[in-house]
XYZ file of C-alpha atoms in Angstrom:
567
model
C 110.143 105.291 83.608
C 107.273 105.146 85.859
C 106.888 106.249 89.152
C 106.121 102.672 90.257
C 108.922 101.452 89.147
C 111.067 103.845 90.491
C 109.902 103.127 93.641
C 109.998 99.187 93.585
C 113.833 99.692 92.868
C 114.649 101.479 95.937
C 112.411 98.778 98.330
C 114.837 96.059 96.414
C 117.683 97.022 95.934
C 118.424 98.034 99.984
C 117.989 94.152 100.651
C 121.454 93.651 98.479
C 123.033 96.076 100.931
C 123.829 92.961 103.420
C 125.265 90.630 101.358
C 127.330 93.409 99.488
C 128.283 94.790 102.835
C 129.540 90.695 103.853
C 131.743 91.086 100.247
C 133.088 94.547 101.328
C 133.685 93.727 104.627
C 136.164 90.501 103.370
C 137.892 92.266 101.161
C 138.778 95.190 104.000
C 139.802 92.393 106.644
C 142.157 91.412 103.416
C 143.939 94.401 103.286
C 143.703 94.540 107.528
C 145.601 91.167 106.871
C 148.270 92.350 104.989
C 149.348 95.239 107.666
C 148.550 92.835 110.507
C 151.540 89.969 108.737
C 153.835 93.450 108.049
C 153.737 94.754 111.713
C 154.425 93.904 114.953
C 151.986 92.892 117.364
C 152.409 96.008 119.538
C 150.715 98.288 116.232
C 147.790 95.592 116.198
C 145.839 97.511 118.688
C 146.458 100.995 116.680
C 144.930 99.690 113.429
C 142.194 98.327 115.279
C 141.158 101.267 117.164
C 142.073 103.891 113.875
C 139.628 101.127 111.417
C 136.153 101.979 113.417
C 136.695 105.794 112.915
C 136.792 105.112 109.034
C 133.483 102.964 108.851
C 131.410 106.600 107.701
C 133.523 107.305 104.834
C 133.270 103.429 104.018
C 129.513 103.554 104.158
C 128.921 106.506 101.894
C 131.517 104.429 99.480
C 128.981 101.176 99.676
C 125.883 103.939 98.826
C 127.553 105.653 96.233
C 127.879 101.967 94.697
C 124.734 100.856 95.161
C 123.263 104.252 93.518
C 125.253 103.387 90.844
C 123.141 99.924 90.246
C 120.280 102.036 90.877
C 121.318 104.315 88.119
C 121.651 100.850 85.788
C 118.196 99.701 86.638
C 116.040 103.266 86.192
C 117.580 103.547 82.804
C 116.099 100.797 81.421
C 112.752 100.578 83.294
C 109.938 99.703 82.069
C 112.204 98.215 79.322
C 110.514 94.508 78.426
C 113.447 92.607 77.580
C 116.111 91.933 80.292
C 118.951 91.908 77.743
C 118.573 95.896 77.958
C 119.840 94.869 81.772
C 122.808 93.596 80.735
C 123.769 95.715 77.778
C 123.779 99.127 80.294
C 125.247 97.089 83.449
C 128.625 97.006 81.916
C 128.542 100.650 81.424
C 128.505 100.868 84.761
C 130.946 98.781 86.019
C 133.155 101.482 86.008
C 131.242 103.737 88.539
C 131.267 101.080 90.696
C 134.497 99.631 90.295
C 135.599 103.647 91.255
C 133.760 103.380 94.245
C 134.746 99.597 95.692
C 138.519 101.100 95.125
C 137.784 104.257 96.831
C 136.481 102.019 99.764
C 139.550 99.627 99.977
C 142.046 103.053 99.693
C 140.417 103.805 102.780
C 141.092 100.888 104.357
C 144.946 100.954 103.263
C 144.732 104.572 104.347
C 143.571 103.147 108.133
C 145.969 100.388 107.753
C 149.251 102.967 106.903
C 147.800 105.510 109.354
C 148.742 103.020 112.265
C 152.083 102.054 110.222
C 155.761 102.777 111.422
C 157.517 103.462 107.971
C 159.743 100.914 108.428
C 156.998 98.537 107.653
C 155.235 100.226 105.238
C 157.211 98.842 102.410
C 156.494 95.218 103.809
C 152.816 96.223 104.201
C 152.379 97.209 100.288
C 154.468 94.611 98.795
C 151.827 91.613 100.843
C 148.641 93.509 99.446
C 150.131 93.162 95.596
C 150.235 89.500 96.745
C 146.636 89.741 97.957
C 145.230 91.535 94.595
C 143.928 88.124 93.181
C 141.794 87.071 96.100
C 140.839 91.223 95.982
C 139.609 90.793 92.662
C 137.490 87.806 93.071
C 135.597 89.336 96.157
C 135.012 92.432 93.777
C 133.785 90.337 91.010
C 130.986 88.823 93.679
C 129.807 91.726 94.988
C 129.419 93.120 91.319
C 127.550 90.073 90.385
C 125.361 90.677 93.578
C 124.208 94.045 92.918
C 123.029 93.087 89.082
C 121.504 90.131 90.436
C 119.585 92.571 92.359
C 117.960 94.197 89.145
C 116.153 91.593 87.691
C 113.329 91.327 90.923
C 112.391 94.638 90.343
C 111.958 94.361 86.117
C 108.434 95.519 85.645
C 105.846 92.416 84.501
C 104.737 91.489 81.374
C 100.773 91.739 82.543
C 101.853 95.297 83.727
C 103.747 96.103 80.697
C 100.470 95.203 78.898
C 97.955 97.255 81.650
C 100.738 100.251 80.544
C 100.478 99.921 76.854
C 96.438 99.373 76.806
C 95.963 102.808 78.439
C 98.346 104.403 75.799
C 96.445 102.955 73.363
C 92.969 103.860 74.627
C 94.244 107.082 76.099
C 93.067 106.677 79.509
C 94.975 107.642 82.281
C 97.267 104.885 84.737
C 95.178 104.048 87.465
C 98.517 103.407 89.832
C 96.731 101.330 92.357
C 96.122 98.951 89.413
C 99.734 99.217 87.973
C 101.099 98.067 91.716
C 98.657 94.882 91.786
C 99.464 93.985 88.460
C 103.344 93.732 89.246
C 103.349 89.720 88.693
C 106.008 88.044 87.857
C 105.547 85.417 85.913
C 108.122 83.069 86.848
C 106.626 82.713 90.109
C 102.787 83.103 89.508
C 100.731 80.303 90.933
C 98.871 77.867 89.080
C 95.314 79.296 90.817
C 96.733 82.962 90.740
C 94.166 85.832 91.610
C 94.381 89.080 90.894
C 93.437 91.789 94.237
C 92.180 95.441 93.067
C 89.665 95.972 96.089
C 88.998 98.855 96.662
C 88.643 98.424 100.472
C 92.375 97.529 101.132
C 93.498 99.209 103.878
C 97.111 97.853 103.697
C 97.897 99.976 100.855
C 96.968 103.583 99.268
C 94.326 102.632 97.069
C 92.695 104.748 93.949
C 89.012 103.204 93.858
C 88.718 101.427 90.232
C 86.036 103.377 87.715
C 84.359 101.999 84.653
C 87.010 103.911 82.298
C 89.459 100.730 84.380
C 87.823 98.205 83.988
C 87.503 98.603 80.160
C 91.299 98.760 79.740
C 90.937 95.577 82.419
C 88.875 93.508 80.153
C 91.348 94.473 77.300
C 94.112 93.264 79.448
C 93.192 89.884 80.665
C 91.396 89.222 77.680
C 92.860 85.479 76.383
C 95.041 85.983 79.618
C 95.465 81.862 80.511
C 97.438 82.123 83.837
C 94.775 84.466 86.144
C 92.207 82.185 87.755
C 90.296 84.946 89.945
C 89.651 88.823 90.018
C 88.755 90.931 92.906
C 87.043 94.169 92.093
C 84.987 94.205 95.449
C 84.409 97.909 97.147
C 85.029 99.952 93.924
C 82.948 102.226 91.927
C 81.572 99.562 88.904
C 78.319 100.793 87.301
C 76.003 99.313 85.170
C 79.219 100.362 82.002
C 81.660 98.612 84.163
C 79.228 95.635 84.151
C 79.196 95.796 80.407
C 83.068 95.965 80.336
C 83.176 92.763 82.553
C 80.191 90.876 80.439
C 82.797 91.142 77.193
C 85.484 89.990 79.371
C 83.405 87.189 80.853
C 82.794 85.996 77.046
C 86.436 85.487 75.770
C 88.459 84.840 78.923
C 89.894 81.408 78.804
C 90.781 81.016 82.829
C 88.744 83.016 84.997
C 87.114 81.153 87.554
C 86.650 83.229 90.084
C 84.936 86.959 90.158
C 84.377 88.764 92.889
C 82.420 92.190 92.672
C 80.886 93.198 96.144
C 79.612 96.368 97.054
C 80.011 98.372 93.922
C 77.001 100.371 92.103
C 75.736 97.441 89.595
C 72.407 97.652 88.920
C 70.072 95.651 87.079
C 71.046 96.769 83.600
C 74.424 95.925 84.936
C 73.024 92.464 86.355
C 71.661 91.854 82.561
C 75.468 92.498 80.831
C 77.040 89.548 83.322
C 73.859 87.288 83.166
C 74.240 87.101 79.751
C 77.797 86.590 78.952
C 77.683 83.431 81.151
C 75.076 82.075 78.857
C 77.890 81.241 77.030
C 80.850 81.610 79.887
C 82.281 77.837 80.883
C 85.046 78.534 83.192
C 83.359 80.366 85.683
C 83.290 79.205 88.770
C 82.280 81.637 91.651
C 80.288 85.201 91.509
C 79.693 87.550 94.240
C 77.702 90.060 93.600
C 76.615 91.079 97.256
C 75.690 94.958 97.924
C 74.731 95.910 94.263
C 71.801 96.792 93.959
C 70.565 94.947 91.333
C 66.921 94.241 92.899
C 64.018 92.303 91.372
C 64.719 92.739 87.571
C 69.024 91.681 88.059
C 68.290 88.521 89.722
C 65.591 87.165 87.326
C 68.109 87.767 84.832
C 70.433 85.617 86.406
C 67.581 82.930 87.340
C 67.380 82.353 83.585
C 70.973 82.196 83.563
C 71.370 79.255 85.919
C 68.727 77.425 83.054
C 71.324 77.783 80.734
C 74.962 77.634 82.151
C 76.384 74.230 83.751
C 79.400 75.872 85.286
C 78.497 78.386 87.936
C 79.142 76.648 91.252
C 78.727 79.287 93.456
C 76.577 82.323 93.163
C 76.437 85.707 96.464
C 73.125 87.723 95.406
C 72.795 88.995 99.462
C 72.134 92.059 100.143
C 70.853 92.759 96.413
C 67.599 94.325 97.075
C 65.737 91.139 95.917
C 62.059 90.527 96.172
C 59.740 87.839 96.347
C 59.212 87.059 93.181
C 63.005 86.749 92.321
C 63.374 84.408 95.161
C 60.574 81.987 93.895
C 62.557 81.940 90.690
C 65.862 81.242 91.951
C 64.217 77.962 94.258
C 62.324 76.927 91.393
C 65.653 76.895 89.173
C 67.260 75.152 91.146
C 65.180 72.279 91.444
C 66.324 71.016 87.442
C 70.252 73.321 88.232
C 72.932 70.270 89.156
C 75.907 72.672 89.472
C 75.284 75.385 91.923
C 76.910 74.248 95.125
C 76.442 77.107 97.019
C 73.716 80.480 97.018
C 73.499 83.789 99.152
C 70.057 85.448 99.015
C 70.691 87.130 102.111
C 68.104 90.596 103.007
C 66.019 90.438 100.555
C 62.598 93.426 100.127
C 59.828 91.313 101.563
C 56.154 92.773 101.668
C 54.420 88.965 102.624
C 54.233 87.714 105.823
C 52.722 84.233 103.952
C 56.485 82.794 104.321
C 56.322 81.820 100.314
C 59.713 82.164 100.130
C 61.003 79.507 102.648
C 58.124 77.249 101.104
C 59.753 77.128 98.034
C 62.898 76.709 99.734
C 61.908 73.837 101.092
C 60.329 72.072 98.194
C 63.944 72.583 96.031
C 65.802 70.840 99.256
C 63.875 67.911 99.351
C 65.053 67.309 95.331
C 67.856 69.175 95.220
C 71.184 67.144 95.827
C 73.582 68.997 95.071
C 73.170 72.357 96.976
C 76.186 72.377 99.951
C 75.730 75.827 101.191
C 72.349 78.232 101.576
C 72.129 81.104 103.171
C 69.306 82.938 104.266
C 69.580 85.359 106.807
C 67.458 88.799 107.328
C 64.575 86.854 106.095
C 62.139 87.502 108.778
C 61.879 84.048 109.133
C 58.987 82.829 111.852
C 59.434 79.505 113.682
C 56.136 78.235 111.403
C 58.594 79.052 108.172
C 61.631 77.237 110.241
C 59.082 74.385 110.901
C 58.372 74.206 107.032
C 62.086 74.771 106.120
C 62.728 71.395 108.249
C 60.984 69.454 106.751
C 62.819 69.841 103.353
C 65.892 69.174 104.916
C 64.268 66.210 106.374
C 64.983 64.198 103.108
C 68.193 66.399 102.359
C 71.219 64.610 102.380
C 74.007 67.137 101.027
C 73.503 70.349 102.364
C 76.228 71.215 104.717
C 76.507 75.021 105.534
C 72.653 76.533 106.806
C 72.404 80.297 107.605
C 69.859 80.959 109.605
C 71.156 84.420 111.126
C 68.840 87.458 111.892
C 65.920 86.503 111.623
C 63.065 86.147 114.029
C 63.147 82.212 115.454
C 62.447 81.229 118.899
C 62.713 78.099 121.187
C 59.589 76.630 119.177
C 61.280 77.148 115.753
C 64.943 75.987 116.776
C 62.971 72.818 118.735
C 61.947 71.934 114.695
C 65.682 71.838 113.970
C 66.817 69.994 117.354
C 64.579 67.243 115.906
C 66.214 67.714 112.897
C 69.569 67.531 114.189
C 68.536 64.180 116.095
C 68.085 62.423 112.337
C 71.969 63.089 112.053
C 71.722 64.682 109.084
C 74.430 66.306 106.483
C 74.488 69.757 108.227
C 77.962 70.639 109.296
C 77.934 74.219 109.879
C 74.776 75.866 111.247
C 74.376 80.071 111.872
C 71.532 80.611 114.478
C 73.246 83.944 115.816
C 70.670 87.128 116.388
C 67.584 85.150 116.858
C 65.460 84.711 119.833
C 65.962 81.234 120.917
C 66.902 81.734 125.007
C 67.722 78.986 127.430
C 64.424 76.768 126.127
C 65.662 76.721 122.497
C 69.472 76.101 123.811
C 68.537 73.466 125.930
C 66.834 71.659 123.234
C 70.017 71.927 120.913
C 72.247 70.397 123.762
C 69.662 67.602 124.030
C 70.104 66.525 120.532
C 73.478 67.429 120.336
C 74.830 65.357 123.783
C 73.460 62.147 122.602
C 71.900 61.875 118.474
C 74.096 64.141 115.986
C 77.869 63.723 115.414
C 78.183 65.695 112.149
C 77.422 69.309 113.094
C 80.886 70.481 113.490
C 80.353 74.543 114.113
C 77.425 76.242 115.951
C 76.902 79.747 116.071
C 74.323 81.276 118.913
C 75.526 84.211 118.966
C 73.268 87.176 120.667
C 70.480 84.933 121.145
C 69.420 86.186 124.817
C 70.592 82.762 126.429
C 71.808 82.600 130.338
C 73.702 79.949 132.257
C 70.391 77.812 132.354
C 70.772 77.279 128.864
C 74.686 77.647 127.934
C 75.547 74.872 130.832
C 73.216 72.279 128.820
C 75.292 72.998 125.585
C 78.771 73.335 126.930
C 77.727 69.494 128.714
C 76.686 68.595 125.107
C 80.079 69.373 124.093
C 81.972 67.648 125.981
C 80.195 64.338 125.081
C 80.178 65.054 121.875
C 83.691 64.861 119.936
C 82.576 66.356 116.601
C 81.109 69.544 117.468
C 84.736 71.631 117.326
C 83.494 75.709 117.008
C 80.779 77.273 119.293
C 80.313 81.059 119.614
C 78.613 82.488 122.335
C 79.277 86.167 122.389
C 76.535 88.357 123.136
C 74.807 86.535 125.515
C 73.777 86.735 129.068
C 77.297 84.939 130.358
C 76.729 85.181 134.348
C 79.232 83.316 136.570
C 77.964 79.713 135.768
C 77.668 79.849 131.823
C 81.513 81.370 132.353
C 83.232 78.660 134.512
C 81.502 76.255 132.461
C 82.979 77.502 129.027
C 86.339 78.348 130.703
C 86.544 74.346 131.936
C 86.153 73.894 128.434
C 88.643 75.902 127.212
C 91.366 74.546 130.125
C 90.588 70.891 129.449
C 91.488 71.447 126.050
C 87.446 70.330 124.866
C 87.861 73.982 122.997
C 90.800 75.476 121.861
C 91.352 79.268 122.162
C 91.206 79.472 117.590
C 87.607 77.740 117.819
C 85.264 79.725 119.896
C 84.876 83.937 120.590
C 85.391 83.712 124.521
C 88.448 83.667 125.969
C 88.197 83.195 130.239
C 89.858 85.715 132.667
C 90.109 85.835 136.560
C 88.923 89.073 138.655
C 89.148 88.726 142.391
C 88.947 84.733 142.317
C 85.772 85.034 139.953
C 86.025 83.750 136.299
C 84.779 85.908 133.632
C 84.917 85.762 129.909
C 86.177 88.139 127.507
C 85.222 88.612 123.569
C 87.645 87.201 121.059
C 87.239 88.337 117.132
C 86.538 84.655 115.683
C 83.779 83.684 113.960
C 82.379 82.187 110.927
C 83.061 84.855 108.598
C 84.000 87.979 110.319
C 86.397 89.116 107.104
C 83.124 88.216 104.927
C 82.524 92.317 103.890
C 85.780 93.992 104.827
C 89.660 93.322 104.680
C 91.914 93.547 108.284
C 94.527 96.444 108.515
C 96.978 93.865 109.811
C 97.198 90.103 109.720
C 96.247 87.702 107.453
C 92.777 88.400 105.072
C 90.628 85.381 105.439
C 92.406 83.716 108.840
C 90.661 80.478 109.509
C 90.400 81.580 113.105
C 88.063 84.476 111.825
C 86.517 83.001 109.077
C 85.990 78.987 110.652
C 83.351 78.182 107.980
C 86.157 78.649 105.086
C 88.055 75.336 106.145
C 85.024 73.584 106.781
C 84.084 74.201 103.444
C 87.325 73.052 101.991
C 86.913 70.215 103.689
C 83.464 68.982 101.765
C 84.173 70.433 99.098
C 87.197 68.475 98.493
C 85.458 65.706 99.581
C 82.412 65.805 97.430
C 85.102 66.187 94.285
C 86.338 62.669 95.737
């Protein structure tokens, strides 16, 4: 048996202790029973002061049964058929029938221990009358303890992971083994498989190329996994190729996520081209490989081709300009992509050509929800541009606009923009250069035009109390605008009592902004809370729940149109 299983067996098996312990403990009081009806009340008191001193011995009794399921359990492991269970139980029963008898002989012991002789015959002669009620008790707890096995019976997708490396000779990657441990009795219908290799919750062995090809080989014509997670391992351009063959025979995969690993643009060439063909895809991530120019035209001649890809992360991929002129133009004819990442891309213009073509796709494009494009070094005359593609827009929601290099002038182009009342729901404006002017023009259109934007980030944006009063008074006249983060700003005294009045009249709650107000010698000050849009976008918690809406704000926004663009 494997080490894996050997040590699932010992976490399960403990939680049985309880409800053995319940059985054990009736079947003592029993016996206590019987002395209690033989004696007179004046030996009551000895048994029950004698009874505690015996609990150690009983204790070691109830371990040296429950090592004896144990011992049923490891025999069998990684066994596949649950009959094997059953056929080496009995075996058993024995072992730990000898030990539930040594445990009640020590409660008889107690019991005569505190006995006159004179009632000792009385005693024995009312626990043979008890023996049938004795032996019901023992036939529950035995029935507990092999109910106990089955939870711990290693999965068929395991089983298979096990058997594939035997048969390719490759050694168990035991990171891998634990996430596979699925059972399939209680899989979900949208199931997704987590092997990232940035899980702090857990010792993790990073996954290699030599993994994912006995991967592929497992979940190959697998019909009940809907998403893998590979992000933060050590993929190359041959664990790209491994993935491409996957990609071209899996029947359910929907979802595949494989940030930050070393793909390049050979790599990028393997996956482009299996999803030529690929029509169950839903969602790739590909953020941090560095797949550069080359990767992501192969995957702009992809999007020509496939009609299922619905959302595609290419940030942080090294990309250049011409890339970026491809993907825009694509998507011009593409009606499937729903949402696109190009975040820092290599840029060597300062002619903006980029956001130019940007802004020709949006004014065509209608089915684009969700566009990101921060680190662009984008100028207020490239925001200007941008606007006026969104102008005759009507279904993007989600606009990232972060890091780049917009002022008051540039974010006055999308306060006008905002004033049309347009589809934008979520919009990113954090480490820009706005100040109080550009704030005070979004609180202008926001107190008295728009009432769809539901989440504004202005984050680190250089802004004082002359420009966060005007927003938080936008806010409270305006009943749709539910998350605003602030951090990072300038927050003297009157920016802070006017976002803590917020926050006590219940306009914000505590979950939808990054402040949080505190009181220092009758002065209000506020205090930074970890929410955001997507704070959990690149890394996982060590505690807590990965992907918290409180954290990650945009995530039920998005479910939210999503679902309602399906409608």
């Amino acid at each position: 048996m494997s080490s894996t299983s050997n040590h699932e067996i010992v976490d399960v098996c403990p939680t049985q202790i309880q409800p053995i312990s319940h059985y054990m403990t009736e079947m003592v009081q029993v016996d206590q029973e019987s002395a209690l009806k033989a004696k007179s009340s004046t030996s009551n008191q000895s048994i029950v002061d004698v009874c505690p001193t015996q609990n150690q011995q009983i204790s070691r009794s109830m371990t040296e049964m429950v090592q004896a399921v144990q011992e049923s359990a490891l025999k069998t492991m990684p066994s596949i058929s649950n009959h094997s269970i059953v056929d080496v139980c009995p075996t058993q029963n024995e072992q730990i029938s000898h030990s539930m008898t040594e445990t009640v002989q020590v409660a008889r012991e107690t019991a005569l221990k505190a006995m006159p002789s004179r009632v000792k015959m009385d005693y024995l002669g009312i626990c043979a009358a008890q023996n049938q009620k004795k032996h019901l008790l023992r036939a529950k707890m035995l029935q507990l303890a092999q109910e106990s096995i089955p939870k711990v019976m290693t999965s068929p997708l395991k089983l298979r992971y096990l058997d594939v490396c035997a048969e390719l000779n490759q050694p168990v990657n035991p990171f891998i083994a634990e996430m596979l441990q699925v059972d399939l009795e209680y899989v979900p219908s949208s199931s997704i498989i987590k092997i990232a290799g940035n899980n702090r919750l857990m010792p993790v062995k990073r996954v290699t190329d030599n993994d994912t090809m006995v991967l592929a080989k497992v979940l190959a014509n697998n019909t009940f996994v809907k998403g893998l997670d590979l992000r933060f391992n050590t993929l190359t351009d041959t664990g790209a190729e491994h993935i491409g063959k996957l990609l071209q025979v899996t029947p359910a995969l929907s979802h595949l996520n494989l940030m930050g690993n070393d793909i390049g643009a050979e790599g990028a060439e393997f996956i482009a081209r299996a999803l030529h063909r690929n029509e169950t895809l839903k969602s790739l991530k590909m953020t941090g490989n560095k797949i550069e120019n080359t990767g992501a035209m192969h995957f702009a001649a992809m999007l020509q081709i496939n009609s299922s890809l619905e959302e595609l992360d290419l940030g942080d991929c090294d990309l250049h300009t011409q890339s970026l002129i491809a993907l825009a133009t694509v998507l011009i004819q593409n009606r499937t992509i729903k949402s696109l990442n190009v975040n820092r891309p290599i840029l060597y213009s300062l002619q903006e050509e980029v956001t130019i073509h940007f802004s020709g796709m949006l004014e065509v494009n209608y089915c684009l929800q969700e566009l990101h494009l921060s680190k662009h070094e984008m100028s207020d005359v490239a925001v200007e541009r941008l606007c006026e593609g969104l102008e005759r827009n009507f279904t993007l929601r989600f606009l990232d606009l972060s890091c780049n290099r917009i002022t008051c002038d540039g974010v006055k182009c999308l306060a006008t923009l905002l004033k049309q009342n347009t589809a934008l729901e979520i919009l990113d404006l954090s480490s820009n250069r706005m100040e109080d002017d550009g704030a005070m023009h979004l609180g202008d259109a926001l107190s008295m035009y728009n009432n769809n934007l539901k989440a504004l980030a202005v984050v680190s944006n250089n802004i004082t109390g002359k420009g966060l009063v005007p927003l938080s008074n936008a806010i409270k006249t305006n009943s749709t605008l539910s998350y605003v983060y602030i951090w990072g700003n300038k927050l003297d005294e009157a920016s802070c009592v006017a976002f803590a009045d917020l926050l006590n009249t219940g306009r914000l709650t505590p979950e939808c902004t990054d402040v949080e107000p505190y009181v220092v010698d009758g002065r209000v000050y506020l205090a930074e809370l970890f929410h955001g849009l997507r704070k959990h976008y690149y890394w996982t918690p060590s505690y807590g729940v990965v992907d918290h809406p409180i954290s990650n704000s945009s995530l039920p926004i998005r479910a939210d149109y999503q679902s309602f663009s399906q409608d």
